[in-house]
Amino acid sequence: MTLSLYLALRFLQALAATFLLFFCMYFLEGTVQISDRFMRFEIELFKAAELALMRIAIDLYTLLPIIVGLAALAMSFLWFRSSEMVAVRSAGISALAAMCVPALCAFLFGIVSIALLNPLVAILTDQFRISAGKIDASLVQSEWIRNGEVVLGRPGQKSESVIRATLVDETKFEFQDADIFLFADDGTLTHWILAETAMLEDSRWQLSNGKIWRIDSDSPNPEKSAVEFEEYELPTDLTRDQVNSSLISLNFVSFWEIEKLIELRERAGISSVEFKVFYSAELAKPLLFAALVLVGAGFTTRPARVGPASIKVLLAALTVLGIYYFSTFTKVLAENERISPFAAAWLPPTVALALALTQLLVVEDG
């Protein structure tokens, strides 16, 4: 029991040191970037540091797998190059059994990260958006919506619909250059509405300066039967709160709100693939952390006489980075609906765990 607590403490110390190193680097870089970004507003250094602290939260949270992997690498390398692991093996405990303790700590840290750190990061990132918007109002729109373009679904109660437009005013829910496509129950396109402006109000879209084309079998020439309008109302079951929640970026979403937002987007006819991928990846994060700890140990358990230590550390670091980028690659595939969100989330930790266990079992000599 005492030995397990000691091994866990050593891993937590390595994790804290690695996290502090990344925090200092990103904090200094973020402070400089924020100062340069808001230079024309003559922002104070203390305010720039405050904004940088909120801004780097999402970056550090995204890099947690790399931080855990490098911390485990540093810890295991020091263990196997000192008399500590010799004493552990003298007690009849194998390297694999000893590394199970920090792996369990990493697994628990993964649970803490999604349960506590994720909501904290969501709060800090959202606060950065608000604070930056108070300094420069143009930032609110550009960071709230990707590229300014919005895609919404189902504005009518009886017909499936899709709206593509550009957000102009966040507070008034005003859109510009709106394309509205109305579909029948069987999925066929029935109407196409093009409006210069569109504003979401209670239970309706208020459209201005546009044209309506009827596209179905009863209208062989859509242009001939097209109708222009100056003002037009389109019934909708979407509310402003629903649209606001549907357009929110993943950077501002807490883990505990993901399921609710997925249900909301699907009910509104909006794709929720990106949210499902994010949710599945968060659930798989504890296993990924545990696997990365074993990966770090797998390359450093060989005796010192078997190859230079620098080569082993380099291979371990490259493997950790490779697993991280492999997980990013699978997420991209899932977001493009090439693979399922479940496979994208659980394939990287499964591969990493199999690789680590194989390496440890091959080189284990104690």
Coordinates of C-alpha atoms in Angstrom, one line a residue:
M1 CA 0.0 0.0 0.0
T2 CA 2.8 2.4 0.9
L3 CA 4.6 1.6 -2.3
S4 CA 1.5 2.2 -4.4
L5 CA 1.0 5.6 -2.8
Y6 CA 4.7 6.5 -3.4
L7 CA 4.4 5.5 -7.1
A8 CA 1.2 7.5 -7.5
L9 CA 2.8 10.5 -5.8
R10 CA 5.7 10.4 -8.2
F11 CA 3.4 10.3 -11.2
L12 CA 1.3 13.2 -9.9
Q13 CA 4.5 15.2 -9.3
A14 CA 5.7 14.6 -12.9
L15 CA 2.2 15.4 -14.2
A16 CA 2.1 18.7 -12.2
A17 CA 5.6 19.7 -13.4
T18 CA 4.8 19.0 -17.1
F19 CA 1.5 20.8 -16.9
L20 CA 3.2 23.8 -15.3
L21 CA 5.8 23.8 -18.0
F22 CA 3.1 23.9 -20.8
F23 CA 1.1 26.5 -18.8
C24 CA 4.1 28.9 -18.6
M25 CA 4.9 28.6 -22.3
Y26 CA 1.3 29.1 -23.4
F27 CA 0.6 31.8 -20.9
L28 CA 3.6 33.9 -22.0
E29 CA 2.8 33.4 -25.7
G30 CA -0.9 34.2 -25.1
T31 CA -0.1 37.4 -23.2
V32 CA 2.1 38.6 -26.0
Q33 CA -0.5 37.7 -28.6
I34 CA -3.4 39.4 -26.7
S35 CA -1.3 42.5 -26.2
D36 CA -0.5 42.7 -29.9
R37 CA -4.1 41.9 -30.8
F38 CA -5.6 44.7 -28.8
M39 CA -2.7 47.1 -29.1
R40 CA -4.9 49.8 -30.7
F41 CA -7.1 49.8 -27.7
E42 CA -4.1 50.4 -25.4
I43 CA -4.9 47.4 -23.2
E44 CA -3.0 47.1 -19.9
L45 CA -0.6 44.3 -19.3
F46 CA -2.6 43.0 -16.4
K47 CA -5.8 42.8 -18.5
A48 CA -3.8 41.1 -21.3
A49 CA -2.6 38.5 -18.9
E50 CA -6.1 38.0 -17.6
L51 CA -7.5 37.4 -21.1
A52 CA -4.5 35.1 -21.9
L53 CA -5.3 33.0 -18.9
M54 CA -8.9 32.5 -20.1
R55 CA -7.8 32.0 -23.7
I56 CA -5.2 29.3 -23.1
A57 CA -7.7 27.1 -21.1
I58 CA -9.0 25.4 -24.2
D59 CA -5.5 24.9 -25.6
L60 CA -4.2 23.3 -22.5
Y61 CA -7.3 21.1 -22.2
T62 CA -6.9 20.0 -25.8
L63 CA -3.2 19.1 -25.1
L64 CA -3.9 17.1 -22.0
P65 CA -3.2 13.7 -23.7
I66 CA 0.3 15.0 -24.7
I67 CA 0.9 16.4 -21.2
V68 CA -0.1 13.1 -19.6
G69 CA 2.0 11.1 -22.1
L70 CA 5.2 13.2 -21.6
A71 CA 4.7 13.2 -17.8
A72 CA 4.5 9.4 -17.8
L73 CA 7.6 9.2 -20.1
A74 CA 9.6 11.5 -17.8
M75 CA 8.5 9.6 -14.7
S76 CA 9.2 6.1 -16.0
F77 CA 12.6 7.1 -17.5
L78 CA 13.7 8.4 -14.1
W79 CA 12.4 5.3 -12.4
F80 CA 14.3 2.9 -14.7
R81 CA 17.5 4.9 -14.6
S82 CA 17.6 5.0 -10.8
S83 CA 17.7 2.6 -7.9
E84 CA 14.0 3.0 -7.2
M85 CA 12.8 0.5 -9.8
V86 CA 15.6 -1.9 -8.7
A87 CA 14.1 -1.8 -5.2
V88 CA 10.6 -2.3 -6.6
R89 CA 11.7 -5.3 -8.6
S90 CA 13.6 -6.7 -5.6
A91 CA 10.3 -6.7 -3.8
G92 CA 9.0 -9.1 -6.4
I93 CA 6.9 -6.5 -8.3
S94 CA 7.2 -6.5 -12.1
A95 CA 7.5 -3.3 -14.1
L96 CA 4.1 -3.9 -15.6
A97 CA 2.5 -4.3 -12.2
A98 CA 4.3 -1.2 -11.0
M99 CA 3.1 0.9 -14.0
C100 CA -0.5 -0.1 -13.3
V101 CA -0.5 2.4 -10.4
P102 CA 0.3 5.5 -12.4
A103 CA -2.0 4.2 -15.2
L104 CA -4.8 4.0 -12.7
C105 CA -4.0 7.6 -11.5
A106 CA -4.1 8.7 -15.1
F107 CA -7.5 7.0 -15.6
L108 CA -8.8 8.8 -12.6
F109 CA -7.3 12.1 -13.8
G110 CA -9.2 11.6 -17.0
I111 CA -12.5 11.3 -15.2
V112 CA -11.7 14.4 -13.2
S113 CA -10.8 16.3 -16.4
I114 CA -14.2 15.6 -18.1
A115 CA -16.2 16.0 -14.9
L116 CA -14.6 19.2 -13.6
L117 CA -12.0 20.6 -15.9
N118 CA -14.2 20.5 -19.0
P119 CA -17.0 22.7 -17.4
L120 CA -14.3 25.0 -16.1
V121 CA -12.7 25.4 -19.5
A122 CA -16.1 26.1 -21.0
I123 CA -16.7 28.9 -18.5
L124 CA -13.3 30.4 -19.0
T125 CA -13.5 30.3 -22.8
D126 CA -17.0 31.8 -22.8
Q127 CA -15.8 34.5 -20.5
F128 CA -12.9 35.3 -22.8
R129 CA -15.4 35.7 -25.7
I130 CA -17.5 38.1 -23.6
S131 CA -14.5 40.1 -22.3
A132 CA -12.9 40.3 -25.7
G133 CA -16.2 41.4 -27.2
K134 CA -16.4 44.3 -24.7
I135 CA -13.0 45.5 -26.0
D136 CA -13.7 44.9 -29.6
A137 CA -17.3 44.2 -30.5
S138 CA -16.5 42.7 -33.9
L139 CA -14.9 39.7 -32.2
V140 CA -18.2 38.4 -30.8
Q141 CA -19.6 37.7 -34.2
S142 CA -16.5 36.3 -35.8
E143 CA -15.7 33.9 -33.0
W144 CA -19.3 32.9 -32.3
I145 CA -20.0 31.6 -35.8
R146 CA -17.5 29.8 -38.0
N147 CA -16.8 31.9 -41.1
G148 CA -20.0 33.9 -40.4
E149 CA -22.2 31.3 -42.3
V150 CA -25.0 29.6 -40.5
V151 CA -27.0 26.5 -41.5
L152 CA -30.3 25.9 -39.7
G153 CA -33.0 23.3 -40.2
R154 CA -36.8 22.9 -40.1
P155 CA -38.2 26.4 -39.9
G156 CA -41.7 25.1 -40.8
Q157 CA -43.9 22.9 -38.6
K158 CA -45.2 20.7 -41.4
S159 CA -42.3 20.6 -43.8
E160 CA -38.6 19.8 -43.4
S161 CA -36.5 22.8 -44.3
V162 CA -33.0 24.0 -44.4
I163 CA -31.8 27.6 -44.1
R164 CA -28.3 28.8 -45.1
A165 CA -27.5 32.4 -44.3
T166 CA -24.9 34.8 -43.0
L167 CA -25.3 36.2 -39.4
V168 CA -25.4 39.9 -39.4
D169 CA -26.6 40.8 -35.9
E170 CA -26.3 38.4 -33.0
T171 CA -28.6 40.3 -30.6
K172 CA -31.4 40.7 -33.1
F173 CA -31.0 37.3 -34.8
E174 CA -30.8 39.0 -38.1
F175 CA -29.4 37.1 -41.2
Q176 CA -28.4 38.2 -44.7
D177 CA -28.5 36.4 -48.1
A178 CA -30.7 33.6 -46.8
D179 CA -31.3 30.5 -48.9
I180 CA -34.4 28.5 -47.7
F181 CA -35.1 25.1 -49.1
L182 CA -38.5 23.4 -48.3
F183 CA -39.0 19.7 -48.6
A184 CA -42.0 17.4 -48.7
D185 CA -42.5 14.5 -46.3
D186 CA -40.8 12.1 -48.8
G187 CA -37.7 14.3 -48.9
T188 CA -38.3 15.9 -52.3
L189 CA -37.6 19.6 -52.8
T190 CA -40.8 21.7 -53.2
H191 CA -39.8 25.4 -52.7
W192 CA -36.7 27.5 -52.8
I193 CA -36.8 30.9 -51.2
L194 CA -34.1 33.5 -51.6
A195 CA -34.3 36.5 -49.3
E196 CA -32.0 39.5 -48.9
T197 CA -32.6 39.6 -45.1
A198 CA -34.2 37.2 -42.6
M199 CA -35.0 37.9 -39.0
L200 CA -36.1 35.3 -36.5
E201 CA -39.1 36.4 -34.4
D202 CA -41.7 34.6 -32.3
S203 CA -42.9 31.5 -34.2
R204 CA -41.9 32.9 -37.7
W205 CA -39.1 34.0 -40.0
Q206 CA -39.6 37.6 -41.2
L207 CA -38.2 37.7 -44.8
S208 CA -37.5 40.8 -46.9
N209 CA -36.8 41.5 -50.5
G210 CA -36.7 38.0 -52.0
K211 CA -38.2 35.5 -54.4
I212 CA -40.0 32.2 -54.2
W213 CA -39.6 29.4 -56.7
R214 CA -41.9 26.4 -56.6
I215 CA -39.9 23.3 -57.6
D216 CA -42.1 20.2 -58.0
S217 CA -43.9 18.2 -60.7
D218 CA -46.8 20.7 -60.8
S219 CA -44.4 23.4 -61.8
P220 CA -42.4 22.4 -64.9
N221 CA -41.0 26.0 -65.2
P222 CA -40.0 27.3 -61.8
E223 CA -38.8 30.7 -63.1
K224 CA -42.1 31.3 -64.9
S225 CA -44.2 30.7 -61.7
A226 CA -41.7 32.4 -59.4
V227 CA -43.1 35.1 -57.1
E228 CA -41.1 38.1 -55.8
F229 CA -41.9 39.7 -52.5
E230 CA -40.9 42.6 -50.3
E231 CA -42.1 41.1 -47.0
Y232 CA -42.9 37.5 -46.3
E233 CA -43.6 35.5 -43.1
L234 CA -42.6 31.8 -42.8
P235 CA -43.9 29.9 -39.8
T236 CA -41.3 28.2 -37.6
D237 CA -41.1 26.1 -34.5
L238 CA -37.6 27.3 -33.7
T239 CA -37.0 29.8 -30.9
R240 CA -34.2 32.2 -30.4
D241 CA -32.9 30.2 -27.5
Q242 CA -32.8 27.0 -29.6
V243 CA -30.9 28.8 -32.4
N244 CA -28.5 30.3 -30.0
S245 CA -27.8 26.9 -28.4
S246 CA -27.5 25.2 -31.8
L247 CA -25.0 27.7 -33.1
I248 CA -22.7 27.6 -30.1
S249 CA -19.2 26.4 -30.7
L250 CA -17.8 23.3 -29.0
N251 CA -15.2 25.4 -27.3
F252 CA -18.0 26.9 -25.2
V253 CA -19.9 23.7 -24.4
S254 CA -19.7 21.9 -21.1
F255 CA -19.5 18.1 -21.1
W256 CA -22.7 17.9 -19.0
E257 CA -24.6 19.9 -21.6
I258 CA -23.6 17.9 -24.7
E259 CA -26.4 15.3 -24.6
K260 CA -29.0 18.1 -24.2
L261 CA -27.5 20.0 -27.2
I262 CA -27.4 16.8 -29.3
E263 CA -31.1 16.3 -28.7
L264 CA -31.9 19.9 -29.4
R265 CA -30.0 19.9 -32.7
E266 CA -31.6 16.7 -33.9
R267 CA -35.0 18.0 -33.0
A268 CA -34.3 21.2 -34.9
G269 CA -33.1 19.2 -37.9
I270 CA -29.4 20.3 -37.5
S271 CA -26.5 17.9 -37.8
S272 CA -25.1 16.8 -34.5
V273 CA -22.3 14.7 -35.7
E274 CA -19.6 17.0 -34.4
F275 CA -21.2 17.0 -30.9
K276 CA -21.4 13.2 -30.9
V277 CA -17.8 12.9 -31.8
F278 CA -16.8 15.3 -29.0
Y279 CA -19.0 13.5 -26.5
S280 CA -17.6 10.1 -27.4
A281 CA -14.0 11.4 -27.3
E282 CA -14.5 12.8 -23.8
L283 CA -15.9 9.4 -22.6
A284 CA -12.8 7.6 -24.0
K285 CA -10.3 10.1 -22.5
P286 CA -9.7 8.2 -19.2
L287 CA -8.7 5.1 -21.1
L288 CA -6.5 7.1 -23.5
F289 CA -4.7 8.7 -20.5
A290 CA -4.0 5.3 -19.0
A291 CA -2.8 3.9 -22.3
L292 CA -0.4 6.8 -22.8
V293 CA 1.2 6.1 -19.4
L294 CA 1.9 2.5 -20.4
V295 CA 3.2 3.7 -23.7
G296 CA 5.7 6.0 -21.9
A297 CA 6.9 3.0 -19.8
G298 CA 7.0 0.6 -22.7
F299 CA 10.1 2.2 -24.3
T300 CA 12.0 2.8 -21.1
T301 CA 11.7 -0.6 -19.4
R302 CA 14.6 -2.1 -21.5
P303 CA 17.9 -2.5 -19.7
A304 CA 20.3 0.4 -20.1
R305 CA 22.6 -1.8 -22.1
V306 CA 20.0 -2.3 -24.8
G307 CA 20.4 0.8 -27.0
P308 CA 21.0 4.5 -26.2
A309 CA 18.6 6.1 -23.8
S310 CA 18.1 9.1 -26.0
I311 CA 16.8 6.9 -28.8
K312 CA 14.3 5.3 -26.4
V313 CA 13.0 8.7 -25.2
L314 CA 12.7 10.0 -28.7
L315 CA 10.7 6.9 -29.8
A316 CA 8.4 7.2 -26.8
A317 CA 7.8 10.9 -27.4
L318 CA 7.1 10.3 -31.1
T319 CA 4.7 7.5 -30.2
V320 CA 2.8 9.7 -27.8
L321 CA 2.5 12.4 -30.4
G322 CA 1.5 9.9 -33.1
I323 CA -1.3 8.6 -30.9
Y324 CA -2.5 12.1 -30.3
Y325 CA -2.6 13.0 -34.0
F326 CA -4.1 9.6 -34.8
S327 CA -7.0 10.5 -32.4
T328 CA -7.3 13.8 -34.2
F329 CA -7.4 12.1 -37.6
T330 CA -10.2 9.7 -36.5
K331 CA -12.2 12.6 -35.2
V332 CA -12.0 14.3 -38.6
L333 CA -13.1 11.1 -40.3
A334 CA -16.1 10.8 -37.9
E335 CA -17.0 14.5 -38.4
N336 CA -17.1 13.8 -42.2
E337 CA -19.2 10.7 -41.5
R338 CA -16.6 8.3 -42.8
I339 CA -16.6 6.3 -39.6
S340 CA -18.8 6.2 -36.5
P341 CA -18.2 8.6 -33.5
F342 CA -17.8 5.5 -31.3
A343 CA -15.0 4.1 -33.5
A344 CA -13.3 7.4 -33.7
A345 CA -13.3 7.8 -30.0
W346 CA -12.3 4.3 -28.8
L347 CA -10.0 3.2 -31.6
P348 CA -6.9 5.4 -30.6
P349 CA -6.9 4.4 -26.9
T350 CA -7.5 0.7 -27.8
V351 CA -4.5 0.8 -30.3
A352 CA -2.3 2.6 -27.8
L353 CA -3.2 0.2 -25.0
A354 CA -2.5 -2.9 -27.2
L355 CA 0.8 -1.4 -28.3
A356 CA 1.9 -0.5 -24.8
L357 CA 1.0 -3.9 -23.3
T358 CA 2.7 -5.7 -26.1
Q359 CA 5.9 -3.7 -25.6
L360 CA 5.9 -4.2 -21.9
L361 CA 5.3 -7.9 -22.1
V362 CA 8.1 -8.3 -24.7
V363 CA 10.8 -6.4 -22.7
E364 CA 9.7 -7.4 -19.2
D365 CA 12.5 -9.2 -17.4
G366 CA 11.5 -8.9 -13.8

